Amino acid sequence: DIQMTQSPSSLSASVGDRVTITCRASQSIVNYLNWYQQKPGKAPKLLIYSASNLQSGVPSRFSGSGSGTDFSLTISSLQPEDFATYYCQQSYNSPMFTFGPGTKVDLK
Amino acid sequence: EVQLVESGGGLVQPGGSLRLSCVVSGFTVNSNYMNWVRQAPGQGLEWVSIIHSGGATYYPDSVKGRFTISRDNSKNTVFLQMDSLRAEDTAVYYCAREAKNSFDYWGQGILVTVSS
């Protein structure tokens, strides 16, 4: 099984801050890495697919990078609506998908 | 407009069964890969099952042999039959479509509670 880790597990930031979340896979997953945003009581929302492709309708302040085992999600200027939990997901081992444990972004 | 609407959740005793439904509008389930993902209270996301457009199904070890995913093309609906339920199956269950190796559309989720 491919294990996914994320760091940090939580972070506090202010509106306007640049925020970076990292995700690491236990083996190379090439670029089969997706990022989701989840707000309390809501379903996850796809932000980035295939490591760096912005899903339609997602603001351009979100970006993804990385390949192999190390990936990152960056929010260039944090907005009030971005306070949420972010999950990475590997699809290299499809259909055995695995998610990272999540990173909670809250207000400093 | 794409919509996925889950139903069928509720309280069930350990060892019991439940069948979840996911009614889809905006695309056809038999032309897509459809998944179930769950989230235990306060926890992260866990993939639970997938049905491919060709009908092949897959499960993680945690539910294999107990859960069965299926679909009814005439109703454009995906099901998750859950048998031999355990307390650790307590979660919100989401259906989701896979496209471009990612889950692009999700339902609102339905709560399943396994407790005596």
Tab-separated table of C-alpha atoms in Angstrom:
chain	number	residue	atom	x	y	z
A	1	ASP	CA	0.000	0.000	0.000
A	2	ILE	CA	1.085	3.556	-0.679
A	3	GLN	CA	1.067	5.702	2.460
A	4	MET	CA	0.554	9.440	2.333
A	5	THR	CA	1.770	11.940	4.923
A	6	GLN	CA	1.114	15.661	5.162
A	7	SER	CA	2.811	18.472	7.006
A	8	PRO	CA	2.022	20.381	8.975
A	9	SER	CA	-1.061	18.750	10.468
A	10	SER	CA	-2.375	22.214	11.229
A	11	LEU	CA	-1.315	25.800	10.750
A	12	SER	CA	-2.515	29.238	11.757
A	13	ALA	CA	-2.335	32.009	9.216
A	14	SER	CA	-3.702	35.453	8.463
A	15	VAL	CA	-5.609	36.760	5.491
A	16	GLY	CA	-3.123	37.645	2.787
A	17	ASP	CA	-0.477	35.156	3.925
A	18	ARG	CA	1.243	32.784	1.541
A	19	VAL	CA	0.596	29.234	2.729
A	20	THR	CA	2.317	26.034	1.652
A	21	ILE	CA	1.253	22.507	2.591
A	22	THR	CA	3.392	19.502	1.773
A	23	CYS	CA	2.455	15.916	0.999
A	24	ARG	CA	4.808	12.955	0.791
A	25	ALA	CA	4.168	9.506	-0.676
A	26	SER	CA	5.834	6.334	0.591
A	27	GLN	CA	6.967	5.542	-2.958
A	28	SER	CA	7.063	7.353	-6.266
A	29	ILE	CA	3.620	8.206	-7.568
A	30	VAL	CA	4.958	10.191	-10.538
A	31	ASN	CA	2.388	13.003	-10.726
A	32	TYR	CA	-0.727	11.047	-9.668
A	33	LEU	CA	-1.474	13.428	-6.827
A	34	ASN	CA	-4.647	15.407	-6.163
A	35	TRP	CA	-5.554	18.086	-3.625
A	36	TYR	CA	-8.960	18.630	-2.011
A	37	GLN	CA	-10.403	21.313	0.233
A	38	GLN	CA	-13.016	20.440	2.837
A	39	LYS	CA	-15.011	22.814	4.997
A	40	PRO	CA	-16.873	21.634	8.120
A	41	GLY	CA	-20.021	19.690	7.309
A	42	LYS	CA	-19.345	19.812	3.571
A	43	ALA	CA	-18.077	17.390	0.960
A	44	PRO	CA	-14.483	17.675	-0.228
A	45	LYS	CA	-13.867	19.842	-3.267
A	46	LEU	CA	-11.259	19.062	-5.914
A	47	LEU	CA	-8.681	21.845	-6.232
A	48	ILE	CA	-5.707	20.389	-8.100
A	49	TYR	CA	-5.379	17.184	-10.126
A	50	SER	CA	-2.298	15.474	-11.498
A	51	ALA	CA	-0.094	17.467	-9.118
A	52	SER	CA	-0.308	20.821	-10.850
A	53	ASN	CA	-3.504	21.153	-12.862
A	54	LEU	CA	-6.049	23.630	-11.550
A	55	GLN	CA	-9.589	22.257	-11.532
A	56	SER	CA	-12.088	24.363	-13.456
A	57	GLY	CA	-13.553	27.151	-11.352
A	58	VAL	CA	-10.838	27.073	-8.692
A	59	PRO	CA	-9.178	30.451	-8.037
A	60	SER	CA	-5.704	30.910	-9.457
A	61	ARG	CA	-4.254	31.673	-5.997
A	62	PHE	CA	-4.167	27.880	-5.558
A	63	SER	CA	-1.267	26.058	-7.181
A	64	GLY	CA	0.302	22.630	-6.921
A	65	SER	CA	3.768	21.322	-7.660
A	66	GLY	CA	5.967	18.289	-7.241
A	67	SER	CA	6.607	14.859	-8.646
A	68	GLY	CA	7.841	11.485	-7.485
A	69	THR	CA	7.309	11.440	-3.720
A	70	ASP	CA	7.178	15.106	-2.693
A	71	PHE	CA	4.379	17.518	-3.481
A	72	SER	CA	3.096	20.869	-2.307
A	73	LEU	CA	-0.048	22.952	-2.386
A	74	THR	CA	0.410	26.717	-2.218
A	75	ILE	CA	-2.164	29.404	-1.572
A	76	SER	CA	-0.531	32.621	-2.747
A	77	SER	CA	-2.694	35.016	-0.723
A	78	LEU	CA	-4.987	33.407	1.836
A	79	GLN	CA	-8.596	34.554	1.677
A	80	PRO	CA	-11.272	34.230	4.405
A	81	GLU	CA	-13.007	31.463	2.480
A	82	ASP	CA	-9.791	29.380	2.369
A	83	PHE	CA	-9.866	28.436	6.038
A	84	ALA	CA	-10.519	24.718	5.747
A	85	THR	CA	-8.865	21.309	5.865
A	86	TYR	CA	-6.783	20.216	2.885
A	87	TYR	CA	-6.192	16.622	1.833
A	88	CYS	CA	-3.832	15.116	-0.703
A	89	GLN	CA	-4.744	11.881	-2.510
A	90	GLN	CA	-2.682	9.481	-4.581
A	91	SER	CA	-4.236	7.877	-7.648
A	92	TYR	CA	-1.076	6.136	-8.888
A	93	ASN	CA	-2.226	2.896	-7.290
A	94	SER	CA	-5.730	3.275	-8.742
A	95	PRO	CA	-8.194	1.913	-7.876
A	96	MET	CA	-6.614	1.627	-4.428
A	97	PHE	CA	-6.751	5.309	-3.644
A	98	THR	CA	-5.313	6.700	-0.420
A	99	PHE	CA	-5.649	10.105	1.165
A	100	GLY	CA	-3.285	12.005	3.369
A	101	PRO	CA	-4.333	12.716	6.979
A	102	GLY	CA	-5.187	16.335	6.247
A	103	THR	CA	-3.903	19.805	7.097
A	104	LYS	CA	-6.199	22.188	8.925
A	105	VAL	CA	-5.715	25.856	8.098
A	106	ASP	CA	-7.206	28.215	10.647
A	107	LEU	CA	-7.142	31.882	11.519
A	108	LYS	CA	-4.191	33.177	13.494
B	1	GLU	CA	-26.208	20.684	-13.556
B	2	VAL	CA	-24.444	17.759	-11.936
B	3	GLN	CA	-25.929	16.456	-8.689
B	4	LEU	CA	-25.195	13.415	-6.553
B	5	VAL	CA	-27.650	12.776	-3.741
B	6	GLU	CA	-27.039	10.068	-1.159
B	7	SER	CA	-29.705	8.438	0.976
B	8	GLY	CA	-30.276	5.360	3.101
B	9	GLY	CA	-28.131	6.153	6.088
B	10	GLY	CA	-29.110	5.892	9.727
B	11	LEU	CA	-28.574	3.967	12.935
B	12	VAL	CA	-27.895	0.238	12.709
B	13	GLN	CA	-26.791	-2.332	15.267
B	14	PRO	CA	-23.414	-4.067	15.016
B	15	GLY	CA	-23.691	-7.024	12.656
B	16	GLY	CA	-26.561	-5.389	10.790
B	17	SER	CA	-26.924	-4.276	7.185
B	18	LEU	CA	-27.676	-1.055	5.375
B	19	ARG	CA	-27.939	-0.071	1.722
B	20	LEU	CA	-26.908	3.391	0.610
B	21	SER	CA	-28.100	4.958	-2.625
B	22	CYS	CA	-26.567	7.718	-4.708
B	23	VAL	CA	-28.899	9.199	-7.310
B	24	VAL	CA	-26.977	11.010	-10.034
B	25	SER	CA	-28.120	13.686	-12.456
B	26	GLY	CA	-26.053	15.455	-15.088
B	27	PHE	CA	-24.091	12.428	-16.296
B	28	THR	CA	-24.655	8.693	-16.667
B	29	VAL	CA	-23.238	6.367	-14.038
B	30	ASN	CA	-22.599	3.531	-16.478
B	31	SER	CA	-20.202	5.715	-18.499
B	32	ASN	CA	-18.166	6.744	-15.490
B	33	TYR	CA	-16.158	5.336	-12.611
B	34	MET	CA	-18.151	5.800	-9.416
B	35	ASN	CA	-16.778	5.638	-5.902
B	36	TRP	CA	-17.777	5.637	-2.265
B	37	VAL	CA	-15.567	7.487	0.231
B	38	ARG	CA	-16.179	7.668	3.971
B	39	GLN	CA	-15.119	9.915	6.819
B	40	ALA	CA	-15.340	8.797	10.428
B	41	PRO	CA	-16.265	11.541	12.933
B	42	GLY	CA	-13.385	13.994	13.255
B	43	GLN	CA	-11.172	11.868	11.018
B	44	GLY	CA	-9.804	11.916	7.482
B	45	LEU	CA	-11.047	10.475	4.222
B	46	GLU	CA	-11.020	6.766	3.382
B	47	TRP	CA	-11.787	5.348	-0.052
B	48	VAL	CA	-14.315	2.496	0.274
B	49	SER	CA	-15.222	1.164	-3.167
B	50	ILE	CA	-15.324	1.767	-6.905
B	51	ILE	CA	-17.358	0.478	-9.816
B	52	HIS	CA	-15.859	0.925	-13.248
B	53	SER	CA	-17.869	1.710	-16.355
B	54	GLY	CA	-17.281	-1.877	-17.462
B	55	GLY	CA	-18.658	-3.182	-14.179
B	56	ALA	CA	-15.465	-4.206	-12.397
B	57	THR	CA	-15.509	-3.490	-8.662
B	58	TYR	CA	-12.744	-2.998	-6.114
B	59	TYR	CA	-12.514	-2.558	-2.346
B	60	PRO	CA	-9.863	-1.946	0.289
B	61	ASP	CA	-9.185	-4.768	2.739
B	62	SER	CA	-11.090	-2.924	5.490
B	63	VAL	CA	-14.448	-3.585	3.785
B	64	LYS	CA	-13.727	-6.385	1.319
B	65	GLY	CA	-16.214	-9.232	1.699
B	66	ARG	CA	-18.650	-7.043	3.670
B	67	PHE	CA	-19.476	-4.176	1.287
B	68	THR	CA	-20.778	-4.451	-2.275
B	69	ILE	CA	-21.017	-1.624	-4.784
B	70	SER	CA	-23.493	-1.848	-7.649
B	71	ARG	CA	-25.502	0.366	-9.959
B	72	ASP	CA	-28.894	0.559	-11.658
B	73	ASN	CA	-28.414	2.169	-15.044
B	74	SER	CA	-32.152	2.702	-15.547
B	75	LYS	CA	-32.293	4.789	-12.365
B	76	ASN	CA	-28.833	6.312	-12.842
B	77	THR	CA	-28.104	5.280	-9.280
B	78	VAL	CA	-25.134	3.742	-7.484
B	79	PHE	CA	-25.587	1.601	-4.380
B	80	LEU	CA	-23.423	0.482	-1.484
B	81	GLN	CA	-24.669	-2.628	0.291
B	82	MET	CA	-23.031	-2.795	3.709
B	83	ASP	CA	-23.251	-6.057	5.662
B	84	SER	CA	-21.734	-7.260	8.940
B	85	LEU	CA	-21.403	-3.667	10.054
B	86	ARG	CA	-18.989	-2.768	12.814
B	87	ALA	CA	-18.674	0.236	15.108
B	88	GLU	CA	-15.653	1.361	13.094
B	89	ASP	CA	-17.847	1.680	9.986
B	90	THR	CA	-19.532	4.678	11.612
B	91	ALA	CA	-18.910	7.568	9.226
B	92	VAL	CA	-20.312	10.003	6.735
B	93	TYR	CA	-20.401	8.224	3.381
B	94	TYR	CA	-19.927	10.179	0.160
B	95	CYS	CA	-20.384	9.048	-3.426
B	96	ALA	CA	-18.016	10.610	-5.905
B	97	ARG	CA	-17.240	10.443	-9.610
B	98	GLU	CA	-13.725	9.706	-10.778
B	99	ALA	CA	-12.410	11.618	-13.772
B	100	LYS	CA	-8.832	12.419	-14.764
B	101	ASN	CA	-7.702	10.128	-11.914
B	102	SER	CA	-9.365	12.405	-9.371
B	103	PHE	CA	-12.759	12.772	-7.726
B	104	ASP	CA	-14.384	15.771	-9.368
B	105	TYR	CA	-18.017	15.538	-8.238
B	106	TRP	CA	-19.185	14.579	-4.748
B	107	GLY	CA	-22.506	14.106	-3.041
B	108	GLN	CA	-23.397	15.906	0.179
B	109	GLY	CA	-22.780	12.805	2.281
B	110	ILE	CA	-24.941	10.567	4.449
B	111	LEU	CA	-24.308	9.527	8.048
B	112	VAL	CA	-24.154	5.878	9.036
B	113	THR	CA	-23.996	5.108	12.757
B	114	VAL	CA	-23.277	1.582	13.951
B	115	SER	CA	-24.159	1.252	17.601
B	116	SER	CA	-26.175	-0.879	19.977
